[in-house]
Tab-separated table of C-alpha atoms in Angstrom:
chain	number	residue	atom	x	y	z
A	947	MET	CA	109.082	32.265	104.244
A	948	ARG	CA	106.507	32.211	107.430
A	949	THR	CA	103.246	34.863	107.917
A	950	SER	CA	100.952	35.549	110.380
A	951	GLN	CA	98.260	35.986	107.762
A	952	THR	CA	95.647	33.529	107.435
A	953	LEU	CA	92.388	33.009	106.064
A	954	PHE	CA	90.650	32.777	109.183
A	955	PRO	CA	93.630	33.291	112.521
A	956	SER	CA	90.287	32.973	114.953
A	957	GLY	CA	90.549	29.538	113.572
A	958	LEU	CA	91.625	27.295	116.973
A	959	ARG	CA	89.296	29.296	119.222
A	960	MET	CA	86.355	28.019	116.878
A	961	ALA	CA	87.560	24.855	116.353
A	962	ALA	CA	88.005	24.514	120.600
A	963	ALA	CA	84.477	25.659	121.546
A	964	GLY	CA	82.857	23.388	117.681
A	965	GLY	CA	84.501	20.411	119.472
A	966	ALA	CA	83.050	21.255	122.532
A	967	VAL	CA	79.352	21.499	121.145
A	968	TRP	CA	80.292	18.946	118.906
A	969	LEU	CA	80.519	16.403	122.350
A	970	VAL	CA	77.274	18.194	123.094
A	971	LEU	CA	76.063	16.028	120.158
A	972	LEU	CA	77.898	12.958	120.659
A	973	THR	CA	76.651	12.335	124.574
A	974	GLY	CA	73.135	13.143	123.077
A	975	VAL	CA	73.117	10.842	120.414
A	976	PHE	CA	74.652	8.043	122.940
A	977	PHE	CA	72.411	8.550	125.193
A	978	GLY	CA	69.315	8.618	122.559
A	979	SER	CA	68.214	12.134	123.037
A	980	LEU	CA	69.335	12.836	120.428
A	981	ARG	CA	68.549	12.269	116.725
A	982	LEU	CA	71.305	12.328	114.914
A	983	SER	CA	73.079	8.636	112.398
A	984	ILE	CA	76.539	8.498	113.461
A	985	LEU	CA	77.314	10.545	108.650
A	986	ASP	CA	74.621	13.164	110.652
A	987	LEU	CA	77.680	13.752	113.551
A	988	LEU	CA	81.042	12.359	111.505
A	989	PHE	CA	79.476	15.707	108.724
A	990	LEU	CA	78.912	18.018	111.204
A	991	LEU	CA	82.461	18.119	112.652
A	992	GLY	CA	83.560	19.776	109.875
A	993	PRO	CA	81.570	22.666	110.164
A	994	LEU	CA	82.477	23.606	113.483
A	995	VAL	CA	85.885	22.018	113.893
A	996	VAL	CA	87.768	20.627	110.803
A	997	VAL	CA	87.218	23.803	108.471
A	998	PRO	CA	88.257	26.594	110.970
A	999	LEU	CA	90.887	24.220	111.771
A	1000	ALA	CA	91.718	24.030	108.268
A	1001	LEU	CA	91.572	27.797	107.567
A	1002	ASN	CA	92.918	28.683	110.858
A	1003	LEU	CA	96.719	27.126	108.344
A	1004	LEU	CA	95.771	28.512	104.742
A	1005	PRO	CA	97.825	31.790	104.114
A	1006	THR	CA	95.954	34.524	102.831
A	1007	THR	CA	96.371	35.278	98.868
A	1008	ARG	CA	97.913	38.934	98.187
A	1009	VAL	CA	96.307	41.570	98.948
A	1010	THR	CA	93.295	42.899	97.037
A	1011	TYR	CA	90.140	44.135	96.434
A	1012	LEU	CA	88.394	40.039	95.965
A	1013	SER	CA	91.062	38.964	98.561
A	1014	TYR	CA	89.764	41.586	100.867
A	1015	VAL	CA	85.750	40.595	100.454
A	1016	ASN	CA	86.648	37.187	100.339
A	1017	GLY	CA	88.612	37.307	103.875
A	1018	SER	CA	85.786	39.515	105.346
A	1019	ILE	CA	82.463	36.638	104.431
A	1020	THR	CA	85.162	34.491	105.760
A	1021	ARG	CA	86.109	35.655	109.204
A	1022	PHE	CA	82.578	36.875	109.397
A	1023	LEU	CA	79.676	33.895	108.040
A	1024	LEU	CA	81.953	31.036	109.086
A	1025	LEU	CA	80.968	30.919	112.598
A	1026	PRO	CA	76.664	31.367	111.498
A	1027	GLY	CA	77.718	29.488	108.684
A	1028	ALA	CA	78.518	26.658	110.654
A	1029	GLY	CA	75.788	27.059	113.277
A	1030	LEU	CA	72.799	26.876	111.127
A	1031	THR	CA	74.636	23.977	109.498
A	1032	THR	CA	74.091	22.601	112.800
A	1033	ALA	CA	70.731	23.796	113.561
A	1034	SER	CA	69.105	21.774	110.296
A	1035	PHE	CA	70.116	18.953	110.340
A	1036	PHE	CA	67.351	18.927	113.550
A	1037	LEU	CA	64.758	19.189	110.594
A	1038	ARG	CA	63.225	17.587	107.996
A	1039	GLU	CA	65.171	17.511	104.772
A	1040	GLY	CA	63.334	20.506	102.196
A	1041	ARG	CA	63.479	23.595	102.271
A	1042	VAL	CA	63.668	25.202	105.267
A	1043	ALA	CA	66.221	22.777	105.815
A	1044	GLY	CA	67.713	23.777	102.358
A	1045	ALA	CA	67.189	27.863	103.687
A	1046	LEU	CA	69.376	26.954	106.400
A	1047	VAL	CA	73.082	26.052	105.009
A	1048	CYS	CA	73.488	28.779	102.250
A	1049	VAL	CA	75.492	31.019	104.914
A	1050	TRP	CA	77.718	27.878	104.821
A	1051	LEU	CA	77.542	28.142	100.907
A	1052	ILE	CA	78.054	31.380	100.654
A	1053	VAL	CA	81.376	30.490	102.513
A	1054	ALA	CA	82.162	27.380	99.942
A	1055	LEU	CA	81.863	29.640	97.106
A	1056	ALA	CA	84.021	33.355	99.271
A	1057	LEU	CA	86.858	30.390	99.447
A	1058	ALA	CA	86.485	29.329	95.587
A	1059	LEU	CA	87.490	32.893	94.804
A	1060	ASP	CA	89.820	32.904	96.816
A	1061	GLY	CA	91.235	29.628	95.255
A	1062	LEU	CA	90.565	30.803	91.946
A	1063	GLU	CA	93.066	34.195	92.983
A	1064	ARG	CA	95.439	32.068	94.161
A	1065	LEU	CA	95.278	30.411	91.148
A	1066	ILE	CA	95.851	33.050	88.706
A	1067	THR	CA	98.369	35.209	91.610
A	1068	THR	CA	100.599	32.216	91.269
A	1069	ARG	CA	100.433	31.354	88.246
A	1070	LEU	CA	100.685	27.830	89.417
A	1071	ARG	CA	104.358	27.671	89.675
A	1072	SER	CA	103.684	27.170	93.246
A	1073	PHE	CA	102.650	24.057	93.839
A	1074	PRO	CA	101.876	24.799	97.912
A	1075	GLY	CA	98.925	27.325	96.580
A	1076	PHE	CA	97.941	25.041	93.844
A	1077	CYS	CA	96.664	22.380	96.517
A	1078	PHE	CA	95.592	25.245	98.904
A	1079	ALA	CA	93.230	26.898	95.540
A	1080	ILE	CA	91.737	23.758	94.719
A	1081	GLY	CA	91.039	22.492	98.378
A	1082	GLU	CA	89.439	25.417	98.692
A	1083	GLY	CA	87.224	24.826	94.913
A	1084	TYR	CA	86.201	20.951	97.102
A	1085	ALA	CA	84.601	23.184	99.663
A	1086	LEU	CA	82.236	24.500	97.365
A	1087	VAL	CA	81.562	21.227	95.562
A	1088	GLY	CA	81.294	19.613	98.834
A	1089	SER	CA	79.167	22.349	100.483
A	1090	LEU	CA	76.275	22.233	96.889
A	1091	TRP	CA	75.812	18.394	97.939
A	1092	LEU	CA	75.205	19.662	101.499
A	1093	LEU	CA	72.707	21.506	100.281
A	1094	ALA	CA	71.121	18.722	98.282
A	1095	SER	CA	71.161	16.709	100.995
A	1096	ARG	CA	69.399	18.702	103.374
A	1097	LEU	CA	67.058	19.515	100.380
A	1098	GLY	CA	66.126	16.379	99.526
A	1099	MET	CA	67.569	16.487	96.001
A	1100	GLN	CA	68.794	13.141	94.137
A	1101	PRO	CA	71.472	15.260	91.852
A	1102	VAL	CA	72.246	12.057	89.763
A	1103	GLY	CA	70.205	9.509	90.522
A	1104	PHE	CA	71.612	9.105	93.427
A	1105	HIS	CA	69.834	8.251	97.073
A	1106	GLU	CA	71.082	9.208	100.733
A	1107	PRO	CA	73.669	8.694	102.179
A	1108	ILE	CA	75.688	8.852	99.481
A	1109	VAL	CA	74.657	12.498	99.216
A	1110	LEU	CA	75.501	13.332	102.294
A	1111	LEU	CA	78.376	11.220	102.437
A	1112	THR	CA	79.650	13.003	99.051
A	1113	ALA	CA	79.854	16.290	101.414
A	1114	VAL	CA	81.794	14.198	104.297
A	1115	HIS	CA	83.879	13.481	101.305
A	1116	PHE	CA	84.773	17.390	100.198
A	1117	HIS	CA	85.243	18.273	103.195
A	1118	TYR	CA	87.109	16.125	104.327
A	1119	ALA	CA	89.570	13.815	102.103
A	1120	GLY	CA	89.313	16.788	99.110
A	1121	LEU	CA	89.497	20.169	101.655
A	1122	MET	CA	91.374	18.697	104.015
A	1123	ALA	CA	93.604	17.013	102.356
A	1124	ALA	CA	94.709	19.274	99.494
A	1125	VAL	CA	95.628	21.246	102.847
A	1126	LEU	CA	97.643	19.534	104.362
A	1127	ALA	CA	100.130	18.142	100.655
A	1128	GLY	CA	100.369	21.780	100.738
A	1129	LEU	CA	101.592	22.296	104.310
A	1130	VAL	CA	103.741	19.507	104.078
A	1131	THR	CA	105.180	20.538	100.893
A	1132	SER	CA	106.534	24.293	102.793
A	1133	ASP	CA	108.389	22.516	104.919
A	1134	GLU	CA	111.577	23.533	103.169
A	1135	ARG	CA	113.957	23.238	106.404
A	1136	ALA	CA	112.643	19.118	106.911
A	1137	ILE	CA	111.651	18.217	102.907
A	1138	ARG	CA	113.305	17.840	100.254
A	1139	SER	CA	110.753	17.654	97.790
A	1140	SER	CA	111.711	15.014	96.000
A	1141	LEU	CA	109.623	14.717	92.073
A	1142	ALA	CA	108.177	11.467	93.789
A	1143	LEU	CA	106.919	13.078	96.546
A	1144	ARG	CA	105.321	15.686	95.166
A	1145	ILE	CA	103.856	13.483	92.615
A	1146	SER	CA	102.030	11.332	95.422
A	1147	LEU	CA	100.926	14.303	97.044
A	1148	LEU	CA	99.551	14.811	93.670
A	1149	CYS	CA	97.659	11.840	94.058
A	1150	ALA	CA	95.905	13.207	97.393
A	1151	VAL	CA	95.643	16.663	95.728
A	1152	LEU	CA	92.844	14.901	93.008
A	1153	GLY	CA	92.529	12.116	94.480
A	1154	PRO	CA	89.097	13.568	95.728
A	1155	GLY	CA	87.926	14.641	92.210
A	1156	LEU	CA	88.663	12.399	90.240
A	1157	LEU	CA	87.313	9.338	92.956
A	1158	GLY	CA	83.601	11.479	92.863
A	1159	LEU	CA	84.124	12.151	88.876
A	1160	ALA	CA	84.446	7.912	89.339
A	1161	PHE	CA	81.540	8.147	90.537
A	1162	LEU	CA	79.416	8.582	87.258
A	1163	SER	CA	81.244	6.707	85.393
A	1164	GLY	CA	82.248	2.254	86.400
A	1165	PRO	CA	83.748	0.275	89.059
A	1166	LYS	CA	87.447	0.567	87.109
A	1167	LEU	CA	87.457	4.104	86.853
A	1168	LYS	CA	86.837	4.571	90.943
A	1169	LEU	CA	89.293	1.948	92.155
A	1170	ALA	CA	92.068	3.934	90.207
A	1171	ALA	CA	91.073	7.098	92.133
A	1172	VAL	CA	90.784	5.542	95.576
A	1173	GLY	CA	94.470	4.418	94.331
A	1174	LEU	CA	95.756	7.933	94.367
A	1175	MET	CA	93.942	8.492	97.640
A	1176	VAL	CA	95.974	5.888	99.280
A	1177	ILE	CA	98.612	7.004	97.382
A	1178	GLY	CA	98.774	10.456	98.304
A	1179	GLU	CA	97.314	9.733	102.088
A	1180	PHE	CA	101.095	6.880	102.092
A	1181	GLY	CA	103.096	10.410	100.735
A	1182	ILE	CA	101.637	13.251	103.483
A	1183	ALA	CA	102.150	10.995	105.076
A	1184	PHE	CA	105.672	9.931	104.854
A	1185	ALA	CA	106.100	13.305	104.201
A	1186	THR	CA	105.073	14.618	108.019
A	1187	PHE	CA	106.524	12.203	109.301
A	1188	ARG	CA	109.803	13.139	108.406
A	1189	THR	CA	109.101	16.934	109.612
A	1190	GLY	CA	108.359	14.775	112.567
A	1191	LEU	CA	111.377	13.474	112.885
A	1192	VAL	CA	114.152	17.341	112.661
A	1193	ARG	CA	111.544	18.419	114.939
A	1194	ALA	CA	111.060	15.813	117.167
A	1195	SER	CA	113.000	17.723	119.650
A	1196	GLU	CA	109.122	20.162	119.775
A	1197	ILE	CA	106.694	19.240	120.910
A	1198	GLY	CA	104.588	19.709	117.717
A	1199	GLY	CA	107.269	17.485	116.228
A	1200	ARG	CA	106.517	14.519	118.443
A	1201	MET	CA	102.890	15.105	117.209
A	1202	LEU	CA	103.524	15.111	114.104
A	1203	LEU	CA	104.828	12.130	114.173
A	1204	VAL	CA	102.179	10.907	116.155
A	1205	GLY	CA	100.093	11.939	113.635
A	1206	SER	CA	101.764	10.590	110.189
A	1207	VAL	CA	101.396	6.915	112.830
A	1208	CYS	CA	96.995	7.377	112.604
A	1209	VAL	CA	97.073	7.853	108.808
A	1210	ILE	CA	98.702	4.430	108.431
A	1211	PHE	CA	96.457	3.026	110.728
A	1212	GLY	CA	93.524	5.245	109.655
A	1213	ASP	CA	93.565	3.205	106.278
A	1214	GLY	CA	93.929	0.354	108.006
A	1215	ALA	CA	91.162	0.249	109.763
A	1216	SER	CA	89.121	1.630	107.270
A	1217	GLY	CA	89.997	-0.130	103.985
A	1218	TYR	CA	89.135	-3.590	107.043
A	1219	LEU	CA	85.729	-2.310	107.814
A	1220	GLY	CA	85.019	-1.960	104.733
A	1221	ASN	CA	85.693	-4.668	102.578
A	1222	TRP	CA	86.042	-7.407	105.141
A	1223	ARG	CA	83.595	-6.930	108.288
A	1224	ILE	CA	81.042	-5.473	106.476
A	1225	PRO	CA	78.063	-7.824	105.143
A	1226	ALA	CA	77.841	-7.209	101.674
A	1227	PRO	CA	73.684	-6.833	102.566
A	1228	CYS	CA	74.528	-4.074	104.770
A	1229	LEU	CA	76.132	-1.924	102.326
A	1230	ARG	CA	74.546	1.065	102.741
A	1231	GLN	CA	75.574	1.163	106.162
A	1232	SER	CA	79.000	-0.181	105.597
A	1233	ARG	CA	79.643	3.115	103.458
A	1234	ALA	CA	78.942	5.216	106.896
A	1235	ASP	CA	81.211	2.654	107.939
A	1236	GLY	CA	83.978	2.563	106.045
A	1237	ALA	CA	83.907	7.077	106.003
A	1238	VAL	CA	83.728	7.068	110.187
A	1239	PRO	CA	87.826	5.554	110.847
A	1240	ARG	CA	88.634	8.059	107.890
A	1241	GLY	CA	87.081	10.631	109.253
A	1242	SER	CA	88.064	9.894	112.630
A	1243	GLU	CA	92.478	9.703	111.355
A	1244	PHE	CA	92.137	13.218	109.327
A	1245	CYS	CA	90.636	15.225	112.122
A	1246	TRP	CA	92.717	13.438	114.964
A	1247	PHE	CA	96.442	13.962	111.867
A	1248	TRP	CA	94.413	17.632	111.813
A	1249	PHE	CA	94.664	18.897	114.986
A	1250	VAL	CA	98.459	17.533	115.752
A	1251	LEU	CA	98.765	19.342	112.799
A	1252	THR	CA	97.767	22.830	114.271
A	1253	ARG	CA	100.994	22.151	116.389
A	1254	GLY	CA	103.354	20.956	114.079
A	1255	LEU	CA	103.299	22.657	110.736
A	1256	GLU	CA	102.479	26.325	110.716
A	1257	PRO	CA	101.376	28.827	107.773
A	1258	VAL	CA	103.519	29.911	105.237
A	1259	ALA	CA	102.920	31.986	102.089
A	1260	ALA	CA	101.607	30.307	99.143
């Protein structure tokens, strides 16, 4: 059942404005007037564009006092939180830069509480609701790593750019992939959710978290987690492609077809750049470069999804 109640109804307007700001930052970096790295720009696309779009499609939970508070925090603090987070990247790492991202952390905490309430109310009976809840939890994890990055901390012995790249990971492959998985399984007109599809989408939802934990263990678990994410992303692409075929007569359906192809292309480009083209001595830079096509892939996919998939009650 479709609902007009989403967590952040003005997300499209904020994303449009945020996209304009991001293009200004990109132009400044290109001409050398701004000192931001590629990884900085990649992360900032999250608060300015990606997260507002995600919350614009994320259905609200049933009306309770907690959901009202969480929704109010999100609606009123998302814009200033994104602005202050952007400003923090123009300061040196330290307490001041860390303080500026605290508003964003508050928004992420509200999202995590909303996800917890979603899990409690659905009692794991709704697969889309489960996907949405996990995605909201990932937003908090990513925000904590952002805070560590701006404070100049080295959690669990990790250094930059891994700290900020982890924040990117949980905002893109975490929040976004989980919401996408929930949306494609919500569209019952186009998809009969088979067991294989649900398993692949479950990989997309759980893969980012497992990959984060894998960094605390050995390379074998990392490889397994990456494999789950790849399976999940292709599952999302396949489900979206099927939805696009059903709606091929509509502009939204055609954009879904384009988006699903972008996911496949993005995965291929990411693997090519990350595994073959970048030499081993450039490992630090390759981690950032390998993230660029993946982030771009998800962003483009998300843009086309806003025209093809609609929020539904979880």
